[in-house]
mmCIF file of C-alpha atoms in Angstrom:
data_model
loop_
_atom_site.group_PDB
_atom_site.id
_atom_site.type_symbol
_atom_site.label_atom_id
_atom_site.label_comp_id
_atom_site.label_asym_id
_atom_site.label_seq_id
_atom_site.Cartn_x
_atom_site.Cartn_y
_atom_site.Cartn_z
ATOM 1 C CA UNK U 1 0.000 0.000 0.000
ATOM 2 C CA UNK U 2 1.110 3.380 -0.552
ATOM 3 C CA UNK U 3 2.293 5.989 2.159
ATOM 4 C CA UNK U 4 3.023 9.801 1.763
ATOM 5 C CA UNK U 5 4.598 11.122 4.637
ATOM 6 C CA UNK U 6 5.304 15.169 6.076
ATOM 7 C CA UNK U 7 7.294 15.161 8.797
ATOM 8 C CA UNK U 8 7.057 19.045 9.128
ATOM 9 C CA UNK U 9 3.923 19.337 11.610
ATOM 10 C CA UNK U 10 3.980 23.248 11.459
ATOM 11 C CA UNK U 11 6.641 25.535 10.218
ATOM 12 C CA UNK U 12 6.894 29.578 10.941
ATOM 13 C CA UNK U 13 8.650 31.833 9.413
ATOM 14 C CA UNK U 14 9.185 35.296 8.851
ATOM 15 C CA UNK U 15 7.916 37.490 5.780
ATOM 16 C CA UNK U 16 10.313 36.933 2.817
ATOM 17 C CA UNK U 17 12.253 33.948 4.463
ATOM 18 C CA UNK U 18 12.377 30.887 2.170
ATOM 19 C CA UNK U 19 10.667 27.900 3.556
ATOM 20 C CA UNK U 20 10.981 23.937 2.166
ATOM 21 C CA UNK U 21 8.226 21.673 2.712
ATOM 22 C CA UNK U 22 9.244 18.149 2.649
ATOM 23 C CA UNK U 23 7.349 14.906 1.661
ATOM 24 C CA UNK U 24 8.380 11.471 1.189
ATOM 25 C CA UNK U 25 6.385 8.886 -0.404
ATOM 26 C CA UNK U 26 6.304 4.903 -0.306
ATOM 27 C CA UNK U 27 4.388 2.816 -3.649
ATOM 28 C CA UNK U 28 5.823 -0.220 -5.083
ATOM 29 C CA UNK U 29 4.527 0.776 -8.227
ATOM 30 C CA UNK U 30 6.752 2.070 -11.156
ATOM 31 C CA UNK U 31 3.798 4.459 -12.358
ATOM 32 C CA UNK U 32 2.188 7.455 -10.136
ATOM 33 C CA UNK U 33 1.464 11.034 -9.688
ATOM 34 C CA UNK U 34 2.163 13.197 -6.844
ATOM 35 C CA UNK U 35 0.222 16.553 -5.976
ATOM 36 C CA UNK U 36 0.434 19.244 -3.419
ATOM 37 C CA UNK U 37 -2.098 20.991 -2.694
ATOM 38 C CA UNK U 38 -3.269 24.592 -0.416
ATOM 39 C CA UNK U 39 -5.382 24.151 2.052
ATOM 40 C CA UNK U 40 -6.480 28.271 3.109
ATOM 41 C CA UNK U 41 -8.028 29.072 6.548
ATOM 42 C CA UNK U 42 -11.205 29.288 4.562
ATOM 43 C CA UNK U 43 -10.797 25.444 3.833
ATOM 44 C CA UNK U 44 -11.236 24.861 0.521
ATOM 45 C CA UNK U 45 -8.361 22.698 -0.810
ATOM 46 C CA UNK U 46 -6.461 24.601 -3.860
ATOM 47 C CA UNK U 47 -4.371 22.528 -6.821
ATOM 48 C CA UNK U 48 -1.143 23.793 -7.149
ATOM 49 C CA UNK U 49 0.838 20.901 -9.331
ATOM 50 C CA UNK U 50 0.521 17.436 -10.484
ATOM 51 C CA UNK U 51 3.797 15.500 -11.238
ATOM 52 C CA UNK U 52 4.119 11.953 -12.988
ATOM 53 C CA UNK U 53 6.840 9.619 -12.044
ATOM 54 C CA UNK U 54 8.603 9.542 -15.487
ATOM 55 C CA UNK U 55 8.932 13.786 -15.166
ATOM 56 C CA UNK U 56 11.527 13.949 -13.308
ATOM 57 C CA UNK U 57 12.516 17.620 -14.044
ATOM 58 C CA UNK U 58 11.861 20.264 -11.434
ATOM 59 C CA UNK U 59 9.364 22.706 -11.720
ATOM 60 C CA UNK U 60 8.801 26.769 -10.860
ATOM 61 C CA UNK U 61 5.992 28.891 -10.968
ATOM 62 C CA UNK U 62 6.294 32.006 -9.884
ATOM 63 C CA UNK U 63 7.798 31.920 -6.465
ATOM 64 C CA UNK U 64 6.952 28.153 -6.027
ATOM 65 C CA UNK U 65 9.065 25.443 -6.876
ATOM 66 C CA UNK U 66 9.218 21.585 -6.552
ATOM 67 C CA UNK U 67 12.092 19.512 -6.696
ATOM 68 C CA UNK U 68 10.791 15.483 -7.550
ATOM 69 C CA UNK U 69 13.522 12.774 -6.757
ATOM 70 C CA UNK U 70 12.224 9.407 -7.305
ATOM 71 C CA UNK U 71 16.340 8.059 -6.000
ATOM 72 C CA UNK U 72 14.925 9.438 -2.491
ATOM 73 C CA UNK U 73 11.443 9.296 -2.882
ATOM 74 C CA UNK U 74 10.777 12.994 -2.488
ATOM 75 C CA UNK U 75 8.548 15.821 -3.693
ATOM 76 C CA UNK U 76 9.842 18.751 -1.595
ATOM 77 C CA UNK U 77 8.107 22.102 -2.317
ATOM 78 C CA UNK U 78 9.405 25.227 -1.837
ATOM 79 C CA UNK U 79 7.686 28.870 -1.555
ATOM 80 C CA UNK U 80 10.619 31.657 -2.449
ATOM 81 C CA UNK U 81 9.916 35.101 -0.771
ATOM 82 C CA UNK U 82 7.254 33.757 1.813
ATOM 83 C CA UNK U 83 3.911 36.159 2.003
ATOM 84 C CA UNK U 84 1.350 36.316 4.808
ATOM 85 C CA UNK U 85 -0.622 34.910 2.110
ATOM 86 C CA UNK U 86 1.126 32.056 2.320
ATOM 87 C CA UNK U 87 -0.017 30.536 5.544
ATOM 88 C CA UNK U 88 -2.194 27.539 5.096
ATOM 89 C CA UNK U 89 -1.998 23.712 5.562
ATOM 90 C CA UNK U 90 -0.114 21.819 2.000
ATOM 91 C CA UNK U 91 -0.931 18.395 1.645
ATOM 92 C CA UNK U 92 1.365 16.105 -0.321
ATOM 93 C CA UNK U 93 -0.803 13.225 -2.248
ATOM 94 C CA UNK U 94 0.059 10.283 -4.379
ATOM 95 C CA UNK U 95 -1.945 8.479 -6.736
ATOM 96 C CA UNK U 96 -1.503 5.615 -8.359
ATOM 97 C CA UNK U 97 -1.998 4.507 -12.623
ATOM 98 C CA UNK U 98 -2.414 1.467 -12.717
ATOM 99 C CA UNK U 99 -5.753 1.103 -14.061
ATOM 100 C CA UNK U 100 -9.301 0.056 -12.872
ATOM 101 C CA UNK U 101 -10.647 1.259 -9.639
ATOM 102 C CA UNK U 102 -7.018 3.049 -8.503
ATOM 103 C CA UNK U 103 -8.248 6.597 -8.351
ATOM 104 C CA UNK U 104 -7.616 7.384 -4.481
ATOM 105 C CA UNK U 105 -5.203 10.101 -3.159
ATOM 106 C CA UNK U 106 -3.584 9.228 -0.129
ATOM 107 C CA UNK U 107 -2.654 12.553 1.274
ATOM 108 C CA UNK U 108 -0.052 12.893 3.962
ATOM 109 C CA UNK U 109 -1.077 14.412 7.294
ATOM 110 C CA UNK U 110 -0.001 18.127 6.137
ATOM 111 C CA UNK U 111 2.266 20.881 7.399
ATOM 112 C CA UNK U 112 1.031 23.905 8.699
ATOM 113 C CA UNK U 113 3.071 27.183 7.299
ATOM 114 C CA UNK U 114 2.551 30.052 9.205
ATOM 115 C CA UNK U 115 4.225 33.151 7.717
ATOM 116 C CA UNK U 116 4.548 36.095 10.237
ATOM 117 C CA UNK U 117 4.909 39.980 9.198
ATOM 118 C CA UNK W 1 -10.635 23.752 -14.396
ATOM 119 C CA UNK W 2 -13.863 22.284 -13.194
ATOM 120 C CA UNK W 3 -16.272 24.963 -11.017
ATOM 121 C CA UNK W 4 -17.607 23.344 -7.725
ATOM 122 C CA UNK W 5 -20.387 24.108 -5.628
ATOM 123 C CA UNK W 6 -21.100 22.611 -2.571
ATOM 124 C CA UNK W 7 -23.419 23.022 -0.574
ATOM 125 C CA UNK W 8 -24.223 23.964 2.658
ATOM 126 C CA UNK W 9 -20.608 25.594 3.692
ATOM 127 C CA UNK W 10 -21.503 24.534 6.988
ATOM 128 C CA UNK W 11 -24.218 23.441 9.447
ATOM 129 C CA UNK W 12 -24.793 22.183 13.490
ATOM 130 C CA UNK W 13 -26.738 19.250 13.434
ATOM 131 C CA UNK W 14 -28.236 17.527 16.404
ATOM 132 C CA UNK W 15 -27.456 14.115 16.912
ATOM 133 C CA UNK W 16 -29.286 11.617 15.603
ATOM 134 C CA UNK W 17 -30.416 13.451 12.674
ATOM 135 C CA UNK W 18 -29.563 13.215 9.252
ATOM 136 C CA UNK W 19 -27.964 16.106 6.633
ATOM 137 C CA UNK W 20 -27.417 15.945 2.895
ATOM 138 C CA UNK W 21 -24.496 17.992 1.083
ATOM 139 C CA UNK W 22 -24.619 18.818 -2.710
ATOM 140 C CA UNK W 23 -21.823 19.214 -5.085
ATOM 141 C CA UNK W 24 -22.337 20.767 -8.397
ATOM 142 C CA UNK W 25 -20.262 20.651 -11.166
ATOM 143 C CA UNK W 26 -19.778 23.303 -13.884
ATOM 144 C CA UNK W 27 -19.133 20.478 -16.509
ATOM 145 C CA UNK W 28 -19.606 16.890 -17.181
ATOM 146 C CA UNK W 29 -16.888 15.385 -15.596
ATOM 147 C CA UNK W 30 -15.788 11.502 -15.277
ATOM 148 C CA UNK W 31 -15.097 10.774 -11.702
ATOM 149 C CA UNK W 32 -16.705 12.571 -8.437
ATOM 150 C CA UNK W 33 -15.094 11.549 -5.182
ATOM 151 C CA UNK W 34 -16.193 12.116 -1.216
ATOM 152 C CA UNK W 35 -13.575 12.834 1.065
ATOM 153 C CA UNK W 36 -13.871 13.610 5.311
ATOM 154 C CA UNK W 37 -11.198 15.345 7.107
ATOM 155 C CA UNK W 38 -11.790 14.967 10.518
ATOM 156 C CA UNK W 39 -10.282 18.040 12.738
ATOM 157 C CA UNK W 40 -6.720 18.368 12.498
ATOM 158 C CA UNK W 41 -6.263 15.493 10.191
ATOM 159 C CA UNK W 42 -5.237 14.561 6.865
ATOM 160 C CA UNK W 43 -8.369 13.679 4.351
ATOM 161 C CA UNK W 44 -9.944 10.392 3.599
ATOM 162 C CA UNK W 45 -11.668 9.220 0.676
ATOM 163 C CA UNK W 46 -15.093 8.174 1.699
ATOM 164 C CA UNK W 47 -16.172 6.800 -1.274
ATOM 165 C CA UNK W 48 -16.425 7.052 -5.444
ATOM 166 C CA UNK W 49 -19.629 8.822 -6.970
ATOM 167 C CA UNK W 50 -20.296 6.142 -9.603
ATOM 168 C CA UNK W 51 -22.994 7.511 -11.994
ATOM 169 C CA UNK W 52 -26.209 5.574 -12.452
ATOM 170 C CA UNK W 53 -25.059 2.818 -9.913
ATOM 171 C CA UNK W 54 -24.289 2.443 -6.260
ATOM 172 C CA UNK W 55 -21.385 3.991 -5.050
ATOM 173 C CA UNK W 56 -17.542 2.199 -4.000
ATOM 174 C CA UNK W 57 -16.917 2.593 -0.785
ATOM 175 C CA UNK W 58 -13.880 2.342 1.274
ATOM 176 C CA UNK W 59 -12.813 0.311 4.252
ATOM 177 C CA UNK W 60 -14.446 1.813 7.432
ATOM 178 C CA UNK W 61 -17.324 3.527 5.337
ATOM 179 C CA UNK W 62 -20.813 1.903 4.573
ATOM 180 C CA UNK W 63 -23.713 2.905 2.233
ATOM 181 C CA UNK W 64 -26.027 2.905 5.086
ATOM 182 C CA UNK W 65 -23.714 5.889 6.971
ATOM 183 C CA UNK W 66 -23.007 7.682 3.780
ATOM 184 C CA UNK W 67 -25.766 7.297 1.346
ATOM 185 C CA UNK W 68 -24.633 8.767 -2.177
ATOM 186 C CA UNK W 69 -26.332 9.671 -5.043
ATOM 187 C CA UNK W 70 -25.082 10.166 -8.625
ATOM 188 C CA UNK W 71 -27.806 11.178 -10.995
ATOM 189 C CA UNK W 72 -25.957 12.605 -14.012
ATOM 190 C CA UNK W 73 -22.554 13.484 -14.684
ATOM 191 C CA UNK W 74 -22.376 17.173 -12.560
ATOM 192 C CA UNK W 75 -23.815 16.590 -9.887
ATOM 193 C CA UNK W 76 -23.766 14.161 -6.156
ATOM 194 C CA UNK W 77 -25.243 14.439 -3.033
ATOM 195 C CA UNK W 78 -23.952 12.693 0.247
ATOM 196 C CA UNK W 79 -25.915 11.765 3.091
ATOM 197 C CA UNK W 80 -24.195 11.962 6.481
ATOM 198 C CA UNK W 81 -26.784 9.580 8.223
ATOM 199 C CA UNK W 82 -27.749 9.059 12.139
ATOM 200 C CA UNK W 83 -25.411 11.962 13.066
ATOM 201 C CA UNK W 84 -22.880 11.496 16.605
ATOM 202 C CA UNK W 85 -19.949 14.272 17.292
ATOM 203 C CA UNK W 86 -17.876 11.322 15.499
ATOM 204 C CA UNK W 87 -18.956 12.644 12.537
ATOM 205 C CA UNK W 88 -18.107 16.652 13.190
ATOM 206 C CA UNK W 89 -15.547 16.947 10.105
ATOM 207 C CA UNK W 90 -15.244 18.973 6.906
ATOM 208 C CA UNK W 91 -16.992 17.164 3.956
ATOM 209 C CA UNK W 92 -15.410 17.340 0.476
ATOM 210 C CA UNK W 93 -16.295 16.895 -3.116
ATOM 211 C CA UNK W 94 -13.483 16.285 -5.483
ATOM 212 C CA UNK W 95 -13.599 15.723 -9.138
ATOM 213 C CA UNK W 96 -11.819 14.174 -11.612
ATOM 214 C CA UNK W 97 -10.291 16.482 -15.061
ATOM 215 C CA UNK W 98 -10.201 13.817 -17.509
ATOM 216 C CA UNK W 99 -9.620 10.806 -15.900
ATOM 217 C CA UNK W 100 -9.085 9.769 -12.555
ATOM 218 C CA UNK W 101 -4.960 10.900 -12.557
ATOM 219 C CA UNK W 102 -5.429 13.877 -13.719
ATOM 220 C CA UNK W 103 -6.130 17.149 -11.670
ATOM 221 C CA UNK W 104 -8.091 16.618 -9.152
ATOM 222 C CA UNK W 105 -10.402 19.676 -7.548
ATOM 223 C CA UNK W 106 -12.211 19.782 -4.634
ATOM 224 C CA UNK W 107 -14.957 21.782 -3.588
ATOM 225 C CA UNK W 108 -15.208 24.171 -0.896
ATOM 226 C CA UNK W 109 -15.848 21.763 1.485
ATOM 227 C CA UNK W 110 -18.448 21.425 4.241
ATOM 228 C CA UNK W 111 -17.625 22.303 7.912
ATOM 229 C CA UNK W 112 -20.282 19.884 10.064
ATOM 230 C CA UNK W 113 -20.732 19.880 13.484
ATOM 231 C CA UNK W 114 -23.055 17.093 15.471
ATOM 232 C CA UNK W 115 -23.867 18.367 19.119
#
């Protein structure tokens, strides 16, 4: 069975700091995705990436980043320039592809960012 | 990216008593998921929408709890049924792009509360 794991319970940091959120994942499976996603104080959960296992290549947008390593098993994301607006939960999830019915996320427990002014 | 509405945003139920949420969907989409996150925690798929059929549940969830509907392609209801404070949790829909790995959006969610 598959496992996604956040160590980070809650992380605070100060306006403009950079800030890492890690996640490590378990699947014996050679094909998956990984997603993180926003979770606001207003609750709604927000998309931010999707990432198949053959991509290996990092990604940026804007002042987020994500660096995949399948050799560690890892889909840290990182927030450049922290904002108040920033604070929220960020769930890590994995899904797997290998057909039929395998269509679940299994999130990890989430890590709170709190960005102070 | 698919619009959802769900509804209510939130409600406090008595216990014992029963309270349906609604997602709707902007567009026809293939797959519509229920997920609970309990306070503090992580979320867990409750079960798959399945469209003209009985929903898939997971272990620990059973239709008679969680009644779902399906009637068309945009839109689900769940049933939270015989309410306890157990079952105080946020209530999401999530939806499937185009196909079940690709993005996957969730609703706004619905905050319950059973006293």
């Amino acid at each position: 069975a598959q496992k996604v794991t956040q160590a980070q319970t809650e992380i605070s940091v100060v306006e403009k700091e950079d800030v890492t959120l890690d996640c490590v994942y378990e699947t014996r499976d050679t094909t998956y995705y990984l997603f993180w996603y926003k979770q606001p104080p207003s609750g709604e959960l927000v998309f931010l990436i999707r990432r198949n296992s053959f991509d290996e290549q990092n990604e940026i947008s804007g002042r987020y980043s994500w660096n995949f390593q399948k050799s560690t098993s890892s889909f840290n994301f990182t927030i450049t320039a922290s904002q108040v607006v920033d604070s929220a939960v960020y769930f890590c999830a994995l899904i797997l592809n290998s057909g039929g019915s395998n269509y679940k996320l299994t999130f990890g427990k989430g890590t709170l960012l709190t960005v102070n002014p | 990216s698919a619009v959802i509405s769900q509804k209510p945003s939130r409600d406090i139920c008595q216990r014992g008593t029963s309270l349906t949420i609604q997602c709707q969907v902007d567009s026809q989409v293939t797959m519509m998921f229920w997920y609970r996150q309990q306070p503090g925690q992580s979320l867990t798929l409750i079960a798959t929408a399945n469209q003209g059929s009985e929903a898939t549940y997971e272990s620990g969830f059973v239709i008679d709890k969680f009644p779902i509907s399906r009637p068309n392609l945009t839109f689900s209801t769940l049933t939270v049924s015989n309410m306890s404070p157990e079952d105080s949790s946020i209530y999401l829909c999530s939806v499937g792009d185009r196909g079940y790995n690709e993005k996957l959006f969730f609703g706004s969610g619905t905050q319950l509360s059973v006293l």
